[in-house]
Amino acid sequence: MTRLFGDAYAAVTDPYLRRAIDLAELGRGSTAPNPVVGCVLVRDGAIVGEGWHERAGGPHAEAAALSAAGSAARGATAYVTLEPCSHVGRTPPCADALVAAGVSRVVIGLADPSPLAGGGAAVLRRAGVEVEFARDPAPFAALDEEWLHRVATGRPFVRVKVALTLDGRPALAAGVRSALTGQSARELTMRLRAEADAILVGSGTVAVDDPSLTVRDADGALAPRQPRRYVLTRTEQPSSESRMFRDAAGSVGVLVPDALDFEPELLAAGARCVPWDASEGLTGAFESLARDGVVSVLVEAGPRLFSALVAAGLVDELIVLHAGGLAGEQAPSLYVGESQEDPSTLQRDFRATGAGVVGSDAVTVWRPRREES
């Protein structure tokens, strides 16, 4: 996901590589289970073709750029954010396509770490194509952070979003849907949803809030592309009368522990059963999401799910929307996990990585401290 605050790609000074990054971002949210990739073809100092991976199963960025360039690709330099693939999947190998088009040089932002698709640079070099890697791969790793995480762990990148009052409460009363943040914060939520492959909530949130989990514009109209929607269940499954099963905005996957039978009412409502291995804890649920093709998931978590995710070490990024009001001591807490053994010093599990203001609300972004080790 593009950073909420600051420019994650500021270190990229080559204009063609930067253009390739901007192109790659156009595919954000549509390419899972593939990475986002952009490609620019340059000959005699001018761009002759460019493209990006628009959707899984569609042409890769290199193929799109070559198609745009036509015969002008011969003798050109290709600037691509990720090493061209070398395997036959739903599309032919991009490394072979670059060779066949007569490209003379390829500049690559990041080596492909996946065992199946990597090795494109070697293919190009064997064919006599000059290959160069960017001096600093970090910005290109940031571009495909979620996909790299899935390759390394077998789980999607888990981004958790919560809204809190100034005294740290997620609602004004237990079991009541509470509007905390303003319009600008809601627009930020729409952006987060739009850039995710999937949105996930727990069955408790469905019971209390009855959310739609859709991407909508300021007038409430549905965006053309909607992320997948999932409900995580551990004991009780959501009601088939919930809004998301009736809004015709796309099917909903219900993550059901493998020991439970899927409710026939949910099947009749068009929901998909996505089983997960309960013996693996919540890790099993997110591994099941990855097998279902999800690379990045936005979790809009209530207290129980948030606490379970923190306890399991599954939060990869936490985004907190802070509303400028106080809820009071009767309001529920966000974290309902175990207290610290040592009450004298706070155990700081997260570190702040960004902060800003949206309308009259504040936003902070946090990453787990495990990344520092």
Short mmCIF file of C-alpha atoms in Angstrom, two decimals:
data_model
loop_
_atom_site.label_atom_id
_atom_site.label_comp_id
_atom_site.label_asym_id
_atom_site.label_seq_id
_atom_site.Cartn_x
_atom_site.Cartn_y
_atom_site.Cartn_z
CA MET A 1 0.00 0.00 0.00
CA THR A 2 1.19 3.51 -0.67
CA ARG A 3 2.22 5.23 2.55
CA LEU A 4 -0.41 7.41 4.19
CA PHE A 5 2.21 10.01 5.09
CA GLY A 6 5.44 10.73 3.26
CA ASP A 7 6.83 9.28 0.05
CA ALA A 8 8.06 5.70 0.32
CA TYR A 9 9.72 6.05 -3.09
CA ALA A 10 11.55 9.35 -2.58
CA ALA A 11 14.95 7.62 -2.87
CA VAL A 12 14.23 6.59 -6.48
CA THR A 13 15.88 9.33 -8.52
CA ASP A 14 15.84 7.63 -11.92
CA PRO A 15 12.80 9.17 -13.67
CA TYR A 16 11.98 6.02 -15.64
CA LEU A 17 12.08 3.76 -12.60
CA ARG A 18 9.95 6.28 -10.73
CA ARG A 19 7.49 6.29 -13.62
CA ALA A 20 7.42 2.47 -13.48
CA ILE A 21 6.54 2.67 -9.76
CA ASP A 22 3.71 5.12 -10.45
CA LEU A 23 2.36 2.77 -13.12
CA ALA A 24 2.58 -0.23 -10.79
CA GLU A 25 0.46 1.60 -8.22
CA LEU A 26 -2.39 1.75 -10.75
CA GLY A 27 -2.87 -1.98 -10.25
CA ARG A 28 -3.06 -1.76 -6.46
CA GLY A 29 -5.88 -3.92 -5.13
CA SER A 30 -6.51 -5.76 -8.42
CA THR A 31 -3.53 -8.05 -9.00
CA ALA A 32 -3.72 -10.60 -6.15
CA PRO A 33 -2.30 -13.17 -5.86
CA ASN A 34 0.30 -11.48 -8.07
CA PRO A 35 2.50 -8.47 -7.24
CA VAL A 36 1.98 -4.96 -8.56
CA VAL A 37 4.47 -4.26 -11.36
CA GLY A 38 5.13 -1.36 -13.73
CA CYS A 39 7.30 -1.21 -16.86
CA VAL A 40 8.61 1.62 -19.06
CA LEU A 41 10.37 1.18 -22.43
CA VAL A 42 12.80 3.93 -23.43
CA ARG A 43 14.67 4.37 -26.71
CA ASP A 44 16.84 7.34 -27.67
CA GLY A 45 15.80 9.18 -24.51
CA ALA A 46 12.06 8.93 -25.15
CA ILE A 47 9.38 6.67 -23.71
CA VAL A 48 8.09 4.41 -26.48
CA GLY A 49 5.85 2.16 -24.40
CA GLU A 50 4.65 1.65 -20.87
CA GLY A 51 2.31 -0.63 -18.98
CA TRP A 52 1.38 -2.15 -15.67
CA HIS A 53 -0.11 -5.39 -14.40
CA GLU A 54 -3.79 -4.50 -14.23
CA ARG A 55 -5.32 -7.72 -12.91
CA ALA A 56 -4.47 -11.33 -12.15
CA GLY A 57 -4.73 -13.41 -15.32
CA GLY A 58 -4.23 -10.36 -17.53
CA PRO A 59 -1.06 -9.25 -19.34
CA HIS A 60 1.95 -8.57 -17.14
CA ALA A 61 3.49 -5.09 -17.11
CA GLU A 62 6.24 -6.01 -19.58
CA ALA A 63 3.78 -7.50 -22.06
CA ALA A 64 1.57 -4.40 -21.84
CA ALA A 65 4.54 -2.10 -22.43
CA LEU A 66 5.81 -4.18 -25.36
CA SER A 67 2.36 -4.13 -26.93
CA ALA A 68 2.23 -0.34 -26.60
CA ALA A 69 5.72 0.06 -28.09
CA GLY A 70 5.38 -2.32 -31.02
CA SER A 71 8.49 -2.35 -33.23
CA ALA A 72 9.93 0.60 -31.28
CA ALA A 73 10.84 -1.85 -28.50
CA ARG A 74 13.80 -3.16 -30.52
CA GLY A 75 16.98 -1.69 -29.06
CA ALA A 76 15.10 -0.09 -26.17
CA THR A 77 15.83 -0.18 -22.45
CA ALA A 78 13.14 -1.65 -20.23
CA TYR A 79 12.73 -0.25 -16.73
CA VAL A 80 10.71 -2.64 -14.58
CA THR A 81 9.96 -2.60 -10.85
CA LEU A 82 10.28 -6.38 -10.36
CA GLU A 83 12.49 -8.96 -12.08
CA PRO A 84 10.69 -10.27 -15.19
CA CYS A 85 9.19 -13.72 -14.63
CA SER A 86 10.74 -16.78 -16.24
CA HIS A 87 7.93 -19.33 -15.93
CA VAL A 88 4.77 -20.20 -17.81
CA GLY A 89 1.70 -19.42 -15.72
CA ARG A 90 -1.55 -17.95 -16.98
CA THR A 91 0.64 -15.79 -19.24
CA PRO A 92 3.94 -16.52 -21.06
CA PRO A 93 7.33 -15.66 -19.47
CA CYS A 94 8.06 -11.94 -19.57
CA ALA A 95 11.82 -12.51 -19.84
CA ASP A 96 11.31 -14.42 -23.09
CA ALA A 97 8.98 -11.71 -24.40
CA LEU A 98 11.60 -9.02 -23.79
CA VAL A 99 14.22 -11.08 -25.62
CA ALA A 100 11.89 -11.75 -28.55
CA ALA A 101 11.08 -8.04 -28.85
CA GLY A 102 14.77 -7.16 -29.17
CA VAL A 103 15.12 -5.15 -25.98
CA SER A 104 18.83 -4.47 -25.47
CA ARG A 105 18.92 -3.56 -21.77
CA VAL A 106 16.75 -4.15 -18.72
CA VAL A 107 16.93 -2.16 -15.47
CA ILE A 108 15.26 -3.99 -12.58
CA GLY A 109 14.13 -2.53 -9.27
CA LEU A 110 13.94 -5.73 -7.22
CA ALA A 111 14.95 -9.37 -7.69
CA ASP A 112 12.01 -11.78 -7.63
CA PRO A 113 12.36 -14.01 -4.52
CA SER A 114 9.64 -16.49 -5.49
CA PRO A 115 11.06 -19.93 -6.38
CA LEU A 116 8.64 -20.39 -9.28
CA ALA A 117 8.87 -17.08 -11.15
CA GLY A 118 12.39 -15.87 -10.26
CA GLY A 119 15.40 -16.19 -12.54
CA GLY A 120 14.35 -13.86 -15.32
CA ALA A 121 17.59 -11.88 -15.11
CA ALA A 122 19.60 -15.01 -15.87
CA VAL A 123 17.40 -15.74 -18.89
CA LEU A 124 17.97 -12.23 -20.21
CA ARG A 125 21.72 -12.37 -19.72
CA ARG A 126 22.00 -15.72 -21.49
CA ALA A 127 20.25 -14.12 -24.44
CA GLY A 128 22.78 -11.26 -24.53
CA VAL A 129 20.58 -8.63 -22.91
CA GLU A 130 22.36 -6.25 -20.54
CA VAL A 131 20.82 -6.46 -17.06
CA GLU A 132 21.21 -3.93 -14.27
CA PHE A 133 19.62 -3.90 -10.81
CA ALA A 134 18.75 -0.72 -8.92
CA ARG A 135 21.37 0.30 -6.37
CA ASP A 136 18.77 0.48 -3.61
CA PRO A 137 16.05 -2.21 -3.74
CA ALA A 138 14.26 -0.89 -0.62
CA PRO A 139 11.71 1.36 -2.39
CA PHE A 140 10.78 -1.49 -4.73
CA ALA A 141 10.44 -3.85 -1.79
CA ALA A 142 8.12 -1.28 -0.21
CA LEU A 143 6.07 -1.21 -3.40
CA ASP A 144 5.39 -4.96 -3.14
CA GLU A 145 5.67 -5.32 0.62
CA GLU A 146 2.39 -7.20 0.98
CA TRP A 147 3.22 -9.70 -1.78
CA LEU A 148 6.73 -10.27 -0.44
CA HIS A 149 5.23 -10.93 2.99
CA ARG A 150 2.90 -13.58 1.53
CA VAL A 151 5.79 -15.24 -0.33
CA ALA A 152 7.88 -15.36 2.87
CA THR A 153 5.21 -16.38 5.39
CA GLY A 154 2.36 -18.03 3.52
CA ARG A 155 -0.01 -15.45 5.04
CA PRO A 156 -1.44 -12.20 3.70
CA PHE A 157 -0.19 -8.88 5.01
CA VAL A 158 -2.53 -7.97 7.87
CA ARG A 159 -3.36 -4.28 8.17
CA VAL A 160 -5.65 -3.52 11.13
CA LYS A 161 -7.75 -0.36 11.34
CA VAL A 162 -9.47 0.86 14.50
CA ALA A 163 -11.22 4.09 15.46
CA LEU A 164 -10.88 5.37 19.03
CA THR A 165 -11.98 8.23 21.24
CA LEU A 166 -9.34 10.34 22.98
CA ASP A 167 -9.60 8.05 26.00
CA GLY A 168 -8.94 4.99 23.86
CA ARG A 169 -12.48 3.59 23.53
CA PRO A 170 -13.72 1.95 20.31
CA ALA A 171 -17.40 2.66 21.06
CA LEU A 172 -19.50 4.72 23.42
CA ALA A 173 -21.26 1.69 24.90
CA ALA A 174 -20.86 -2.07 24.64
CA GLY A 175 -22.92 -3.68 21.90
CA VAL A 176 -23.83 -0.35 20.29
CA ARG A 177 -22.68 0.89 16.90
CA SER A 178 -21.05 4.26 17.59
CA ALA A 179 -20.10 6.92 15.05
CA LEU A 180 -16.78 8.34 16.25
CA THR A 181 -14.86 9.91 13.37
CA GLY A 182 -15.80 12.51 10.78
CA GLN A 183 -16.20 12.48 7.02
CA SER A 184 -12.48 12.85 6.24
CA ALA A 185 -11.64 9.81 8.34
CA ARG A 186 -14.40 7.85 6.60
CA GLU A 187 -12.90 8.82 3.26
CA LEU A 188 -9.54 7.50 4.47
CA THR A 189 -11.26 4.23 5.37
CA MET A 190 -12.60 4.05 1.82
CA ARG A 191 -9.05 4.50 0.50
CA LEU A 192 -7.74 1.75 2.76
CA ARG A 193 -10.48 -0.58 1.57
CA ALA A 194 -9.90 0.28 -2.08
CA GLU A 195 -6.19 -0.56 -1.85
CA ALA A 196 -6.75 -3.90 -0.08
CA ASP A 197 -7.46 -7.22 -1.72
CA ALA A 198 -9.90 -8.10 1.04
CA ILE A 199 -11.74 -6.69 4.04
CA LEU A 200 -12.25 -8.86 7.12
CA VAL A 201 -14.33 -8.48 10.26
CA GLY A 202 -15.25 -10.83 13.07
CA SER A 203 -18.74 -12.25 13.49
CA GLY A 204 -19.18 -10.03 16.56
CA THR A 205 -18.74 -6.89 14.45
CA VAL A 206 -21.33 -8.19 11.98
CA ALA A 207 -23.80 -8.72 14.83
CA VAL A 208 -23.31 -5.23 16.31
CA ASP A 209 -22.49 -2.99 13.34
CA ASP A 210 -24.03 -4.90 10.40
CA PRO A 211 -21.41 -3.38 8.05
CA SER A 212 -21.42 -3.56 4.27
CA LEU A 213 -17.58 -3.40 3.96
CA THR A 214 -17.88 -1.82 0.52
CA VAL A 215 -15.96 1.01 -1.15
CA ARG A 216 -18.21 4.00 -1.79
CA ASP A 217 -17.75 7.57 -2.96
CA ALA A 218 -18.87 10.65 -1.02
CA ASP A 219 -22.40 10.28 -2.40
CA GLY A 220 -22.62 6.65 -1.35
CA ALA A 221 -22.25 5.15 -4.84
CA LEU A 222 -20.36 1.87 -5.08
CA ALA A 223 -16.88 1.98 -6.64
CA PRO A 224 -16.41 -0.13 -9.81
CA ARG A 225 -13.98 -2.49 -8.06
CA GLN A 226 -14.89 -3.93 -4.70
CA PRO A 227 -12.47 -5.84 -2.45
CA ARG A 228 -13.42 -9.31 -1.35
CA ARG A 229 -15.30 -9.46 1.94
CA TYR A 230 -14.73 -12.03 4.68
CA VAL A 231 -16.23 -12.76 8.07
CA LEU A 232 -14.05 -14.64 10.55
CA THR A 233 -15.93 -17.08 12.78
CA ARG A 234 -14.72 -19.27 15.61
CA THR A 235 -17.94 -20.49 17.24
CA GLU A 236 -20.95 -18.51 16.00
CA GLN A 237 -21.56 -17.82 12.32
CA PRO A 238 -23.12 -14.54 11.15
CA SER A 239 -26.80 -14.14 10.40
CA SER A 240 -27.77 -14.66 6.76
CA GLU A 241 -29.95 -11.55 7.16
CA SER A 242 -26.88 -9.34 7.58
CA ARG A 243 -26.53 -6.48 5.11
CA MET A 244 -23.46 -7.84 3.31
CA PHE A 245 -25.34 -10.97 2.25
CA ARG A 246 -28.16 -8.92 0.74
CA ASP A 247 -26.49 -5.90 -0.88
CA ALA A 248 -25.48 -7.51 -4.22
CA ALA A 249 -21.99 -5.95 -3.93
CA GLY A 250 -20.19 -9.27 -4.36
CA SER A 251 -20.01 -12.57 -2.57
CA VAL A 252 -18.82 -12.91 1.00
CA GLY A 253 -16.44 -15.57 2.26
CA VAL A 254 -17.12 -16.91 5.74
CA LEU A 255 -14.03 -18.34 7.43
CA VAL A 256 -15.34 -21.35 9.32
CA PRO A 257 -13.25 -23.60 11.61
CA ASP A 258 -12.90 -27.04 10.05
CA ALA A 259 -14.75 -28.67 12.96
CA LEU A 260 -17.95 -26.70 12.25
CA ASP A 261 -20.56 -27.28 9.56
CA PHE A 262 -21.37 -24.34 7.31
CA GLU A 263 -24.81 -22.92 8.02
CA PRO A 264 -27.18 -23.79 5.12
CA GLU A 265 -28.83 -20.35 5.40
CA LEU A 266 -25.51 -18.70 4.58
CA LEU A 267 -25.01 -20.97 1.58
CA ALA A 268 -28.51 -20.08 0.38
CA ALA A 269 -27.64 -16.39 0.79
CA GLY A 270 -24.69 -16.79 -1.62
CA ALA A 271 -21.88 -16.90 0.95
CA ARG A 272 -18.77 -19.02 0.36
CA CYS A 273 -17.44 -21.33 3.04
CA VAL A 274 -13.69 -20.89 3.53
CA PRO A 275 -12.56 -23.55 6.03
CA TRP A 276 -9.56 -23.00 8.28
CA ASP A 277 -7.51 -25.23 10.54
CA ALA A 278 -8.54 -24.33 14.09
CA SER A 279 -5.65 -26.35 15.53
CA GLU A 280 -3.30 -23.68 14.12
CA GLY A 281 -5.13 -20.85 15.91
CA LEU A 282 -5.71 -17.60 14.04
CA THR A 283 -2.60 -18.32 11.97
CA GLY A 284 -4.60 -21.11 10.33
CA ALA A 285 -7.34 -18.66 9.37
CA PHE A 286 -4.94 -16.27 7.65
CA GLU A 287 -3.11 -19.09 5.89
CA SER A 288 -6.50 -20.11 4.53
CA LEU A 289 -7.01 -16.53 3.31
CA ALA A 290 -3.69 -16.71 1.45
CA ARG A 291 -4.74 -19.98 -0.20
CA ASP A 292 -7.91 -18.18 -1.26
CA GLY A 293 -5.72 -15.74 -3.20
CA VAL A 294 -5.52 -12.83 -0.74
CA VAL A 295 -2.24 -10.87 -0.56
CA SER A 296 -3.31 -7.95 1.65
CA VAL A 297 -6.24 -7.83 4.03
CA LEU A 298 -7.67 -4.87 5.91
CA VAL A 299 -9.09 -6.01 9.25
CA GLU A 300 -11.67 -3.66 10.74
CA ALA A 301 -11.39 -5.15 14.17
CA GLY A 302 -13.56 -5.08 17.25
CA PRO A 303 -12.04 -5.58 20.71
CA ARG A 304 -12.09 -9.40 20.73
CA LEU A 305 -10.58 -9.82 17.28
CA PHE A 306 -8.06 -7.02 17.82
CA SER A 307 -6.88 -8.56 21.09
CA ALA A 308 -6.59 -12.02 19.53
CA LEU A 309 -4.57 -10.69 16.60
CA VAL A 310 -2.16 -8.86 18.92
CA ALA A 311 -1.77 -11.94 21.12
CA ALA A 312 -1.04 -14.10 18.04
CA GLY A 313 1.51 -11.62 16.65
CA LEU A 314 -0.41 -11.31 13.39
CA VAL A 315 -0.66 -7.50 13.12
CA ASP A 316 1.69 -6.26 10.39
CA GLU A 317 0.47 -2.66 10.47
CA LEU A 318 -1.96 -0.85 12.75
CA ILE A 319 -3.81 2.29 11.69
CA VAL A 320 -5.57 4.18 14.46
CA LEU A 321 -8.11 6.91 13.73
CA HIS A 322 -8.40 9.21 16.76
CA ALA A 323 -11.66 11.11 17.27
CA GLY A 324 -11.67 14.29 19.34
CA GLY A 325 -14.08 13.25 22.06
CA LEU A 326 -14.21 11.30 25.33
CA ALA A 327 -16.34 8.22 25.95
CA GLY A 328 -16.00 7.72 29.70
CA GLU A 329 -15.37 4.80 32.00
CA GLN A 330 -18.51 2.85 31.04
CA ALA A 331 -17.38 2.53 27.41
CA PRO A 332 -15.69 -0.74 26.34
CA SER A 333 -11.92 -1.11 26.02
CA LEU A 334 -10.14 -1.87 22.76
CA TYR A 335 -7.72 -4.38 24.24
CA VAL A 336 -9.25 -7.16 26.34
CA GLY A 337 -6.19 -9.39 26.54
CA GLU A 338 -4.04 -10.27 29.52
CA SER A 339 -2.46 -7.50 31.58
CA GLN A 340 1.29 -7.07 31.82
CA GLU A 341 3.12 -8.91 34.59
CA ASP A 342 5.19 -5.81 35.40
CA PRO A 343 2.89 -2.80 35.91
CA SER A 344 5.74 -0.34 36.38
CA THR A 345 6.88 -0.07 32.74
CA LEU A 346 4.80 -0.28 29.58
CA GLN A 347 5.74 -3.11 27.24
CA ARG A 348 5.94 -1.25 23.94
CA ASP A 349 4.98 -3.79 21.28
CA PHE A 350 4.51 -1.23 18.50
CA ARG A 351 6.46 1.74 17.18
CA ALA A 352 4.98 4.78 15.44
CA THR A 353 5.86 5.13 11.76
CA GLY A 354 3.56 7.94 10.66
CA ALA A 355 1.03 10.50 11.85
CA GLY A 356 -1.21 13.12 10.35
CA VAL A 357 -4.50 14.98 10.48
CA VAL A 358 -7.60 14.19 8.40
CA GLY A 359 -10.32 16.76 8.83
CA SER A 360 -10.84 17.16 12.57
CA ASP A 361 -9.46 13.69 13.38
CA ALA A 362 -5.93 12.37 13.79
CA VAL A 363 -4.32 9.26 12.31
CA THR A 364 -1.35 7.31 13.60
CA VAL A 365 0.36 4.39 11.90
CA TRP A 366 2.16 1.69 13.90
CA ARG A 367 4.38 -1.27 13.10
CA PRO A 368 5.29 -4.16 15.42
CA ARG A 369 8.66 -3.86 17.09
CA ARG A 370 9.51 -7.41 16.01
CA GLU A 371 10.57 -5.84 12.70
CA GLU A 372 13.52 -4.21 14.50
CA SER A 373 15.03 -7.52 15.56
#
